[in-house]
PDB file of C-alpha atoms in Angstrom:
ATOM      1  CA  MET A   1      59.365 119.138  39.776  1.00  0.00           C
ATOM      2  CA  ALA A   2      59.658 120.141  36.133  1.00  0.00           C
ATOM      3  CA  GLN A   3      62.160 122.908  37.010  1.00  0.00           C
ATOM      4  CA  LEU A   4      64.185 120.501  39.162  1.00  0.00           C
ATOM      5  CA  ASN A   5      64.243 118.017  36.295  1.00  0.00           C
ATOM      6  CA  VAL A   6      65.527 120.699  33.883  1.00  0.00           C
ATOM      7  CA  LYS A   7      68.305 121.616  36.320  1.00  0.00           C
ATOM      8  CA  GLU A   8      69.380 118.014  36.799  1.00  0.00           C
ATOM      9  CA  ASN A   9      69.421 117.449  33.050  1.00  0.00           C
ATOM     10  CA  ALA A  10      71.491 120.613  32.576  1.00  0.00           C
ATOM     11  CA  PHE A  11      74.067 119.521  35.182  1.00  0.00           C
ATOM     12  CA  SER A  12      74.297 116.062  33.567  1.00  0.00           C
ATOM     13  CA  ALA A  13      74.760 117.630  30.141  1.00  0.00           C
ATOM     14  CA  VAL A  14      77.618 119.815  31.442  1.00  0.00           C
ATOM     15  CA  ARG A  15      79.437 116.718  32.698  1.00  0.00           C
ATOM     16  CA  GLU A  16      79.046 115.224  29.225  1.00  0.00           C
ATOM     17  CA  LEU A  17      80.277 118.406  27.544  1.00  0.00           C
ATOM     18  CA  LEU A  18      83.189 118.904  29.945  1.00  0.00           C
ATOM     19  CA  LYS A  19      84.955 115.730  31.030  1.00  0.00           C
ATOM     20  CA  ILE A  20      87.950 115.789  33.370  1.00  0.00           C
ATOM     21  CA  SER A  21      89.989 112.658  34.035  1.00  0.00           C
ATOM     22  CA  VAL A  22      93.049 112.361  36.277  1.00  0.00           C
ATOM     23  CA  ASP A  23      95.365 109.484  37.177  1.00  0.00           C
ATOM     24  CA  GLU A  24      98.844 109.261  38.722  1.00  0.00           C
ATOM     25  CA  VAL A  25     100.694 110.467  35.626  1.00  0.00           C
ATOM     26  CA  SER A  26      98.249 112.623  33.666  1.00  0.00           C
ATOM     27  CA  ALA A  27      95.308 115.007  33.791  1.00  0.00           C
ATOM     28  CA  GLU A  28      92.994 115.643  30.869  1.00  0.00           C
ATOM     29  CA  VAL A  29      90.252 118.168  30.144  1.00  0.00           C
ATOM     30  CA  ARG A  30      88.087 117.130  27.207  1.00  0.00           C
ATOM     31  CA  VAL A  31      85.376 119.277  25.634  1.00  0.00           C
ATOM     32  CA  ARG A  32      83.037 117.652  23.165  1.00  0.00           C
ATOM     33  CA  GLY A  33      79.643 118.266  21.610  1.00  0.00           C
ATOM     34  CA  ILE A  34      76.439 116.269  21.976  1.00  0.00           C
ATOM     35  CA  ASP A  35      74.526 114.651  19.103  1.00  0.00           C
ATOM     36  CA  LYS A  36      76.964 116.128  16.565  1.00  0.00           C
ATOM     37  CA  ARG A  37      76.263 119.652  17.861  1.00  0.00           C
ATOM     38  CA  MET A  38      79.131 122.016  18.644  1.00  0.00           C
ATOM     39  CA  PRO A  39      80.021 122.325  22.370  1.00  0.00           C
ATOM     40  CA  GLY A  40      79.466 126.095  22.422  1.00  0.00           C
ATOM     41  CA  GLU A  41      76.028 125.770  20.842  1.00  0.00           C
ATOM     42  CA  VAL A  42      74.886 123.209  23.399  1.00  0.00           C
ATOM     43  CA  MET A  43      76.346 125.202  26.303  1.00  0.00           C
ATOM     44  CA  ARG A  44      74.587 128.409  25.208  1.00  0.00           C
ATOM     45  CA  ASP A  45      71.262 126.540  25.030  1.00  0.00           C
ATOM     46  CA  LEU A  46      71.829 125.146  28.533  1.00  0.00           C
ATOM     47  CA  PHE A  47      72.536 128.586  29.967  1.00  0.00           C
ATOM     48  CA  GLY A  48      69.510 129.964  28.134  1.00  0.00           C
ATOM     49  CA  ALA A  49      67.293 127.402  29.841  1.00  0.00           C
ATOM     50  CA  MET A  50      68.897 128.028  33.232  1.00  0.00           C
ATOM     51  CA  GLU A  51      68.558 131.800  32.810  1.00  0.00           C
ATOM     52  CA  ALA A  52      64.828 131.311  32.312  1.00  0.00           C
ATOM     53  CA  LEU A  53      64.747 129.442  35.638  1.00  0.00           C
ATOM     54  CA  GLY A  54      66.958 132.024  37.380  1.00  0.00           C
ATOM     55  CA  ALA A  55      69.573 129.339  37.961  1.00  0.00           C
ATOM     56  CA  ALA A  56      72.391 130.366  35.614  1.00  0.00           C
ATOM     57  CA  ASP A  57      74.677 131.307  38.525  1.00  0.00           C
ATOM     58  CA  GLU A  58      74.030 127.892  40.058  1.00  0.00           C
ATOM     59  CA  LEU A  59      75.202 126.276  36.824  1.00  0.00           C
ATOM     60  CA  ARG A  60      78.341 128.461  36.776  1.00  0.00           C
ATOM     61  CA  GLY A  61      79.027 127.455  40.356  1.00  0.00           C
ATOM     62  CA  THR A  62      78.737 123.768  39.439  1.00  0.00           C
ATOM     63  CA  ILE A  63      81.144 124.152  36.506  1.00  0.00           C
ATOM     64  CA  GLY A  64      83.669 126.071  38.632  1.00  0.00           C
ATOM     65  CA  GLU A  65      83.548 123.670  41.565  1.00  0.00           C
ATOM     66  CA  TYR A  66      83.977 120.682  39.254  1.00  0.00           C
ATOM     67  CA  PHE A  67      86.938 122.257  37.440  1.00  0.00           C
ATOM     68  CA  ALA A  68      88.710 123.371  40.648  1.00  0.00           C
ATOM     69  CA  LYS A  69      88.338 120.045  42.453  1.00  0.00           C
ATOM     70  CA  ALA A  70      88.770 117.664  39.520  1.00  0.00           C
ATOM     71  CA  PHE A  71      91.594 119.446  37.657  1.00  0.00           C
ATOM     72  CA  VAL A  72      93.267 122.310  39.546  1.00  0.00           C
ATOM     73  CA  ARG A  73      93.728 120.539  42.893  1.00  0.00           C
ATOM     74  CA  PRO A  74      95.395 117.402  41.410  1.00  0.00           C
ATOM     75  CA  VAL A  75      97.623 119.482  39.111  1.00  0.00           C
ATOM     76  CA  LEU A  76      98.849 121.595  42.027  1.00  0.00           C
ATOM     77  CA  SER A  77      99.427 118.565  44.261  1.00  0.00           C
ATOM     78  CA  VAL A  78     102.387 117.132  42.284  1.00  0.00           C
ATOM     79  CA  HIS A  79     105.991 118.283  41.959  1.00  0.00           C
ATOM     80  CA  ALA A  80     106.067 118.943  38.219  1.00  0.00           C
ATOM     81  CA  VAL A  81     103.598 119.420  35.360  1.00  0.00           C
ATOM     82  CA  SER A  82     103.869 119.967  31.620  1.00  0.00           C
ATOM     83  CA  VAL A  83     101.306 120.438  28.852  1.00  0.00           C
ATOM     84  CA  VAL A  84     101.400 117.643  26.262  1.00  0.00           C
ATOM     85  CA  LYS A  85      98.312 118.469  24.191  1.00  0.00           C
ATOM     86  CA  ASN A  86      96.192 121.548  23.614  1.00  0.00           C
ATOM     87  CA  GLY A  87      93.808 121.467  20.686  1.00  0.00           C
ATOM     88  CA  GLY A  88      91.018 119.790  18.797  1.00  0.00           C
ATOM     89  CA  SER A  89      90.870 116.227  17.558  1.00  0.00           C
ATOM     90  CA  ASP A  90      87.845 117.007  15.356  1.00  0.00           C
ATOM     91  CA  GLU A  91      85.193 119.704  14.914  1.00  0.00           C
ATOM     92  CA  THR A  92      83.200 118.739  17.992  1.00  0.00           C
ATOM     93  CA  SER A  93      85.956 117.527  20.339  1.00  0.00           C
ATOM     94  CA  SER A  94      89.149 119.031  21.774  1.00  0.00           C
ATOM     95  CA  VAL A  95      91.581 118.052  24.537  1.00  0.00           C
ATOM     96  CA  PHE A  96      93.905 119.790  26.995  1.00  0.00           C
ATOM     97  CA  ALA A  97      96.267 117.165  28.432  1.00  0.00           C
ATOM     98  CA  VAL A  98      98.925 117.537  31.129  1.00  0.00           C
ATOM     99  CA  LYS A  99     101.707 115.206  32.236  1.00  0.00           C
ATOM    100  CA  LEU A 100     102.024 114.864  36.026  1.00  0.00           C
ATOM    101  CA  ASP A 101     105.354 113.996  37.661  1.00  0.00           C
ATOM    102  CA  ASP A 102     105.553 113.520  41.416  1.00  0.00           C
ATOM    103  CA  SER A 103     109.172 112.355  41.547  1.00  0.00           C
ATOM    104  CA  GLU A 104     111.522 114.216  43.867  1.00  0.00           C
ATOM    105  CA  GLY A 105     113.984 115.166  41.143  1.00  0.00           C
ATOM    106  CA  LYS A 106     111.716 117.600  39.310  1.00  0.00           C
ATOM    107  CA  LYS A 107     109.792 120.641  40.460  1.00  0.00           C
ATOM    108  CA  SER A 108     107.790 123.107  38.434  1.00  0.00           C
ATOM    109  CA  SER A 109     108.015 126.764  39.409  1.00  0.00           C
ATOM    110  CA  ALA A 110     104.980 128.662  40.660  1.00  0.00           C
ATOM    111  CA  GLU A 111     104.857 130.469  37.328  1.00  0.00           C
ATOM    112  CA  GLU A 112     104.821 127.155  35.417  1.00  0.00           C
ATOM    113  CA  LEU A 113     102.066 125.689  37.615  1.00  0.00           C
ATOM    114  CA  CYS A 114      99.916 128.801  37.276  1.00  0.00           C
ATOM    115  CA  GLY A 115     100.580 128.791  33.524  1.00  0.00           C
ATOM    116  CA  VAL A 116      99.126 125.288  33.215  1.00  0.00           C
ATOM    117  CA  VAL A 117      96.011 126.283  35.192  1.00  0.00           C
ATOM    118  CA  SER A 118      95.437 129.489  33.201  1.00  0.00           C
ATOM    119  CA  GLY A 119      96.115 127.541  29.990  1.00  0.00           C
ATOM    120  CA  ALA A 120      93.394 125.048  30.884  1.00  0.00           C
ATOM    121  CA  ILE A 121      90.928 127.850  31.667  1.00  0.00           C
ATOM    122  CA  SER A 122      91.670 129.559  28.343  1.00  0.00           C
ATOM    123  CA  PHE A 123      91.257 126.222  26.567  1.00  0.00           C
ATOM    124  CA  VAL A 124      87.799 125.680  28.086  1.00  0.00           C
ATOM    125  CA  ASN A 125      86.762 129.251  27.282  1.00  0.00           C
ATOM    126  CA  GLN A 126      87.869 128.891  23.670  1.00  0.00           C
ATOM    127  CA  ALA A 127      86.299 125.449  23.231  1.00  0.00           C
ATOM    128  CA  PHE A 128      82.905 126.741  24.378  1.00  0.00           C
ATOM    129  CA  GLY A 129      83.227 130.151  22.765  1.00  0.00           C
ATOM    130  CA  ALA A 130      82.937 131.946  26.109  1.00  0.00           C
ATOM    131  CA  GLY A 131      82.773 135.723  25.939  1.00  0.00           C
ATOM    132  CA  SER A 132      80.377 138.595  26.423  1.00  0.00           C
ATOM    133  CA  GLU A 133      77.396 136.389  25.499  1.00  0.00           C
ATOM    134  CA  LEU A 134      78.468 133.331  27.504  1.00  0.00           C
ATOM    135  CA  THR A 135      80.071 133.475  30.958  1.00  0.00           C
ATOM    136  CA  LEU A 136      81.108 130.054  32.224  1.00  0.00           C
ATOM    137  CA  TRP A 137      82.696 130.883  35.565  1.00  0.00           C
ATOM    138  CA  SER A 138      81.536 132.300  38.875  1.00  0.00           C
ATOM    139  CA  SER A 139      83.684 134.587  41.007  1.00  0.00           C
ATOM    140  CA  GLN A 140      83.712 131.858  43.673  1.00  0.00           C
ATOM    141  CA  CYS A 141      85.602 129.630  41.238  1.00  0.00           C
ATOM    142  CA  GLY A 142      88.304 132.283  40.910  1.00  0.00           C
ATOM    143  CA  ILE A 143      88.524 132.571  44.697  1.00  0.00           C
ATOM    144  CA  ASP A 144      88.759 128.779  45.098  1.00  0.00           C
ATOM    145  CA  ILE A 145      91.512 128.495  42.484  1.00  0.00           C
ATOM    146  CA  SER A 146      93.462 131.412  44.013  1.00  0.00           C
ATOM    147  CA  SER A 147      93.185 129.779  47.449  1.00  0.00           C
ATOM    148  CA  LEU A 148      94.569 126.488  46.097  1.00  0.00           C
ATOM    149  CA  VAL A 149      97.479 128.387  44.511  1.00  0.00           C
ATOM    150  CA  VAL A 150      98.162 130.163  47.833  1.00  0.00           C
ATOM    151  CA  GLU A 151      98.363 126.826  49.634  1.00  0.00           C
ATOM    152  CA  ARG A 152     100.566 125.100  47.063  1.00  0.00           C
ATOM    153  CA  CYS A 153     102.792 127.870  45.680  1.00  0.00           C
ATOM    154  CA  PHE A 154     102.977 130.377  48.547  1.00  0.00           C
ATOM    155  CA  LEU A 155     102.528 128.997  52.065  1.00  0.00           C
ATOM    156  CA  ASN A 156     104.504 125.815  51.372  1.00  0.00           C
ATOM    157  CA  ASP A 157     107.396 127.637  49.691  1.00  0.00           C
ATOM    158  CA  ILE A 158     108.067 130.631  51.969  1.00  0.00           C
ATOM    159  CA  PRO A 159     111.838 130.635  52.730  1.00  0.00           C
ATOM    160  CA  THR A 160     113.019 129.567  56.164  1.00  0.00           C
ATOM    161  CA  LYS A 161     115.593 132.378  56.293  1.00  0.00           C
ATOM    162  CA  ARG A 162     114.833 136.069  56.007  1.00  0.00           C
ATOM    163  CA  SER A 163     117.633 136.504  53.480  1.00  0.00           C
ATOM    164  CA  GLY A 164     115.577 134.393  51.061  1.00  0.00           C
ATOM    165  CA  LEU A 165     112.551 136.695  51.119  1.00  0.00           C
ATOM    166  CA  THR A 166     114.071 139.102  48.603  1.00  0.00           C
ATOM    167  CA  GLU A 167     114.450 136.365  46.004  1.00  0.00           C
ATOM    168  CA  PHE A 168     110.963 135.071  46.890  1.00  0.00           C
ATOM    169  CA  THR A 169     109.455 138.255  45.411  1.00  0.00           C
ATOM    170  CA  THR A 170     109.955 136.642  41.988  1.00  0.00           C
ATOM    171  CA  VAL A 171     107.442 134.000  43.066  1.00  0.00           C
ATOM    172  CA  THR A 172     104.984 136.464  44.577  1.00  0.00           C
ATOM    173  CA  ASP A 173     105.098 138.643  41.458  1.00  0.00           C
ATOM    174  CA  SER A 174     104.170 135.657  39.263  1.00  0.00           C
ATOM    175  CA  LEU A 175     101.324 134.696  41.620  1.00  0.00           C
ATOM    176  CA  VAL A 176      99.862 138.205  41.600  1.00  0.00           C
ATOM    177  CA  ALA A 177     100.130 138.247  37.795  1.00  0.00           C
ATOM    178  CA  PHE A 178      98.203 134.958  37.678  1.00  0.00           C
ATOM    179  CA  GLU A 179      95.459 136.373  39.881  1.00  0.00           C
ATOM    180  CA  ARG A 180      95.289 139.392  37.569  1.00  0.00           C
ATOM    181  CA  GLN A 181      94.747 136.957  34.697  1.00  0.00           C
ATOM    182  CA  LEU A 182      91.818 135.401  36.558  1.00  0.00           C
ATOM    183  CA  ALA A 183      90.294 138.857  36.947  1.00  0.00           C
ATOM    184  CA  GLU A 184      90.716 139.523  33.232  1.00  0.00           C
ATOM    185  CA  LEU A 185      88.895 136.237  32.559  1.00  0.00           C
ATOM    186  CA  HIS A 186      86.008 137.554  34.745  1.00  0.00           C
ATOM    187  CA  MET A 187      86.655 134.951  37.436  1.00  0.00           C
ATOM    188  CA  LEU A 188      87.221 137.516  40.201  1.00  0.00           C
ATOM    189  CA  ASP A 189      84.990 140.493  40.958  1.00  0.00           C
ATOM    190  CA  ASN A 190      87.098 143.036  42.802  1.00  0.00           C
ATOM    191  CA  ASP A 191      90.195 143.623  44.910  1.00  0.00           C
ATOM    192  CA  ASP A 192      88.354 142.631  48.108  1.00  0.00           C
ATOM    193  CA  SER A 193      88.107 138.985  47.048  1.00  0.00           C
ATOM    194  CA  ARG A 194      91.643 138.231  45.910  1.00  0.00           C
ATOM    195  CA  PRO A 195      93.320 135.679  48.215  1.00  0.00           C
ATOM    196  CA  ILE A 196      96.749 135.872  46.556  1.00  0.00           C
ATOM    197  CA  THR A 197      97.041 139.664  46.783  1.00  0.00           C
ATOM    198  CA  SER A 198      95.934 139.486  50.412  1.00  0.00           C
ATOM    199  CA  VAL A 199      98.584 136.987  51.558  1.00  0.00           C
ATOM    200  CA  VAL A 200     101.388 138.557  49.523  1.00  0.00           C
ATOM    201  CA  GLY A 201     100.733 141.819  51.362  1.00  0.00           C
ATOM    202  CA  ARG A 202     101.170 139.922  54.663  1.00  0.00           C
ATOM    203  CA  LEU A 203     104.357 138.071  53.677  1.00  0.00           C
ATOM    204  CA  ASP A 204     106.488 139.421  56.548  1.00  0.00           C
ATOM    205  CA  GLU A 205     103.795 138.615  59.086  1.00  0.00           C
ATOM    206  CA  ILE A 206     103.270 135.081  57.754  1.00  0.00           C
ATOM    207  CA  TYR A 207     107.036 134.458  57.562  1.00  0.00           C
ATOM    208  CA  ALA A 208     107.458 135.477  61.214  1.00  0.00           C
ATOM    209  CA  SER A 209     104.501 133.331  62.258  1.00  0.00           C
ATOM    210  CA  GLN A 210     105.869 130.261  60.475  1.00  0.00           C
ATOM    211  CA  ARG A 211     109.328 130.685  61.973  1.00  0.00           C
ATOM    212  CA  CYS A 212     107.886 131.148  65.466  1.00  0.00           C
ATOM    213  CA  ASP A 213     105.683 128.084  65.062  1.00  0.00           C
ATOM    214  CA  ALA A 214     108.705 126.027  64.011  1.00  0.00           C
ATOM    215  CA  ALA A 215     110.756 127.336  66.951  1.00  0.00           C
ATOM    216  CA  LEU A 216     107.974 126.619  69.444  1.00  0.00           C
ATOM    217  CA  LYS A 217     107.606 123.102  68.088  1.00  0.00           C
ATOM    218  CA  SER A 218     111.330 122.551  68.487  1.00  0.00           C
ATOM    219  CA  ALA A 219     111.261 124.068  71.963  1.00  0.00           C
ATOM    220  CA  ARG A 220     108.448 121.743  73.036  1.00  0.00           C
ATOM    221  CA  VAL A 221     110.406 118.725  71.831  1.00  0.00           C
ATOM    222  CA  LEU A 222     113.505 119.902  73.716  1.00  0.00           C
ATOM    223  CA  ALA A 223     111.583 120.753  76.875  1.00  0.00           C
ATOM    224  CA  GLU A 224     109.851 117.372  76.924  1.00  0.00           C
ATOM    225  CA  ASN A 225     113.083 115.505  76.259  1.00  0.00           C
ATOM    226  CA  SER A 226     114.735 114.289  79.443  1.00  0.00           C
ATOM    227  CA  LYS A 227     118.290 115.094  78.429  1.00  0.00           C
ATOM    228  CA  PHE A 228     120.371 116.456  81.256  1.00  0.00           C
ATOM    229  CA  ALA A 229     123.835 116.213  79.759  1.00  0.00           C
ATOM    230  CA  ILE A 230     125.846 119.194  80.898  1.00  0.00           C
ATOM    231  CA  HIS A 231     127.466 121.883  78.810  1.00  0.00           C
ATOM    232  CA  ASP A 232     130.508 123.643  80.281  1.00  0.00           C
ATOM    233  CA  LEU A 233     131.159 127.279  79.448  1.00  0.00           C
ATOM    234  CA  SER A 234     134.835 128.189  79.480  1.00  0.00           C
ATOM    235  CA  GLN A 235     135.901 130.443  82.313  1.00  0.00           C
ATOM    236  CA  HIS A 236     136.872 133.288  80.014  1.00  0.00           C
ATOM    237  CA  GLU A 237     134.216 133.132  77.298  1.00  0.00           C
ATOM    238  CA  THR A 238     133.146 136.660  76.506  1.00  0.00           C
ATOM    239  CA  TRP A 239     129.862 137.960  75.167  1.00  0.00           C
ATOM    240  CA  SER A 240     130.522 138.515  71.479  1.00  0.00           C
ATOM    241  CA  ILE A 241     128.907 138.074  68.113  1.00  0.00           C
ATOM    242  CA  ASP A 242     131.225 135.102  67.525  1.00  0.00           C
ATOM    243  CA  LEU A 243     129.855 133.399  70.637  1.00  0.00           C
ATOM    244  CA  VAL A 244     126.309 134.030  69.459  1.00  0.00           C
ATOM    245  CA  ARG A 245     127.114 132.507  66.065  1.00  0.00           C
ATOM    246  CA  GLU A 246     128.627 129.496  67.800  1.00  0.00           C
ATOM    247  CA  LEU A 247     125.536 129.004  69.945  1.00  0.00           C
ATOM    248  CA  VAL A 248     123.245 129.346  66.953  1.00  0.00           C
ATOM    249  CA  GLY A 249     125.497 127.349  64.664  1.00  0.00           C
ATOM    250  CA  ALA A 250     124.992 129.918  61.949  1.00  0.00           C
ATOM    251  CA  ALA A 251     126.963 131.950  59.491  1.00  0.00           C
ATOM    252  CA  SER A 252     127.239 135.690  59.946  1.00  0.00           C
ATOM    253  CA  SER A 253     124.513 136.280  57.366  1.00  0.00           C
ATOM    254  CA  ASP A 254     122.049 134.256  59.464  1.00  0.00           C
ATOM    255  CA  VAL A 255     122.339 136.468  62.540  1.00  0.00           C
ATOM    256  CA  SER A 256     119.716 139.180  62.527  1.00  0.00           C
ATOM    257  CA  PRO A 257     121.004 142.794  62.338  1.00  0.00           C
ATOM    258  CA  GLN A 258     119.124 143.626  65.558  1.00  0.00           C
ATOM    259  CA  LEU A 259     120.911 140.894  67.510  1.00  0.00           C
ATOM    260  CA  ALA A 260     124.306 141.843  66.085  1.00  0.00           C
ATOM    261  CA  ASP A 261     123.683 145.469  67.036  1.00  0.00           C
ATOM    262  CA  ALA A 262     122.686 144.487  70.584  1.00  0.00           C
ATOM    263  CA  VAL A 263     125.822 142.369  70.990  1.00  0.00           C
ATOM    264  CA  ASN A 264     128.051 145.198  69.785  1.00  0.00           C
ATOM    265  CA  LYS A 265     126.454 147.619  72.230  1.00  0.00           C
ATOM    266  CA  ILE A 266     127.159 145.285  75.140  1.00  0.00           C
ATOM    267  CA  GLY A 267     130.781 145.072  74.083  1.00  0.00           C
ATOM    268  CA  SER A 268     133.339 142.395  74.739  1.00  0.00           C
ATOM    269  CA  GLY A 269     134.142 143.382  78.317  1.00  0.00           C
ATOM    270  CA  HIS A 270     131.511 141.156  79.834  1.00  0.00           C
ATOM    271  CA  VAL A 271     132.931 137.771  80.812  1.00  0.00           C
ATOM    272  CA  PHE A 272     130.818 134.712  81.570  1.00  0.00           C
ATOM    273  CA  PRO A 273     131.658 133.113  84.892  1.00  0.00           C
ATOM    274  CA  LYS A 274     132.519 129.436  84.711  1.00  0.00           C
ATOM    275  CA  CYS A 275     129.253 127.553  85.067  1.00  0.00           C
ATOM    276  CA  THR A 276     127.391 124.436  84.076  1.00  0.00           C
ATOM    277  CA  ILE A 277     124.008 124.366  82.387  1.00  0.00           C
ATOM    278  CA  SER A 278     121.836 121.556  81.070  1.00  0.00           C
ATOM    279  CA  GLN A 279     122.123 120.612  77.430  1.00  0.00           C
ATOM    280  CA  THR A 280     118.388 121.213  77.072  1.00  0.00           C
ATOM    281  CA  ALA A 281     118.692 124.775  78.358  1.00  0.00           C
ATOM    282  CA  ASN A 282     121.595 125.408  76.004  1.00  0.00           C
ATOM    283  CA  GLN A 283     119.584 124.169  73.010  1.00  0.00           C
ATOM    284  CA  LEU A 284     116.583 126.242  74.031  1.00  0.00           C
ATOM    285  CA  LEU A 285     118.828 129.287  74.234  1.00  0.00           C
ATOM    286  CA  ALA A 286     120.127 128.550  70.746  1.00  0.00           C
ATOM    287  CA  GLU A 287     116.549 128.369  69.436  1.00  0.00           C
ATOM    288  CA  ALA A 288     115.817 131.744  70.994  1.00  0.00           C
ATOM    289  CA  TYR A 289     118.884 133.307  69.361  1.00  0.00           C
ATOM    290  CA  LYS A 290     117.767 131.925  65.979  1.00  0.00           C
ATOM    291  CA  LEU A 291     114.653 134.072  66.221  1.00  0.00           C
TER     292      LEU A 291
END
């Protein structure tokens, strides 16, 4: 019971030392001392007590979970963020404040979002004097933060056209650099537990999966829609890349090289007979060509 009481007191003290508050327009991380003692001094004493109980990792896990859920998740859930304060108000208190903007007109880049998160982590480390003698974070915290970044800055922003993947490497490079920062801050153990590096290496696979999921969803809607309006093919329409583009409704750059090559091999000598097909079938065919 005495050990349990010490743990509960330690967890309560951490919440007093590290306060995170978030509303619709701002997020704030405040570090302050207790009883006129410096934050780092109090935190070192807490970890000393928890080390004696073999519960220091449990305390690190509590700090990391609190920080990820209370600060990182809300910051990554809005369109735009910007740091408005980073520093001390007096010897025993300091604040890291962020402006949140969820309006449609603004959008922070992945690099900017990750910069705010890493800035907050560095602020907390500096405020508590974290270093070789005081480790605040568990590796699970680094994994949780990386996973939130993957969801917000990677999976939701993958281009819908393959031509956009080349430019998207700018985003993936900044995400990998952020994860490297987490490792340097001792928040990730090794290469086997790095969510960002893992998904970036599977970008092509994930892109294809997303596009197929979108096409299947569209196909289901079309197949379940009772539209039987007819579509007449002209008597002398020939199989050509121009016809494919017309069916797909796409520019030449949107037609995959494999499809263009297949069309060229068939040649323009093949003529469609005059026929009538359902509008639904025609739209389904267009969806297939888009893939």
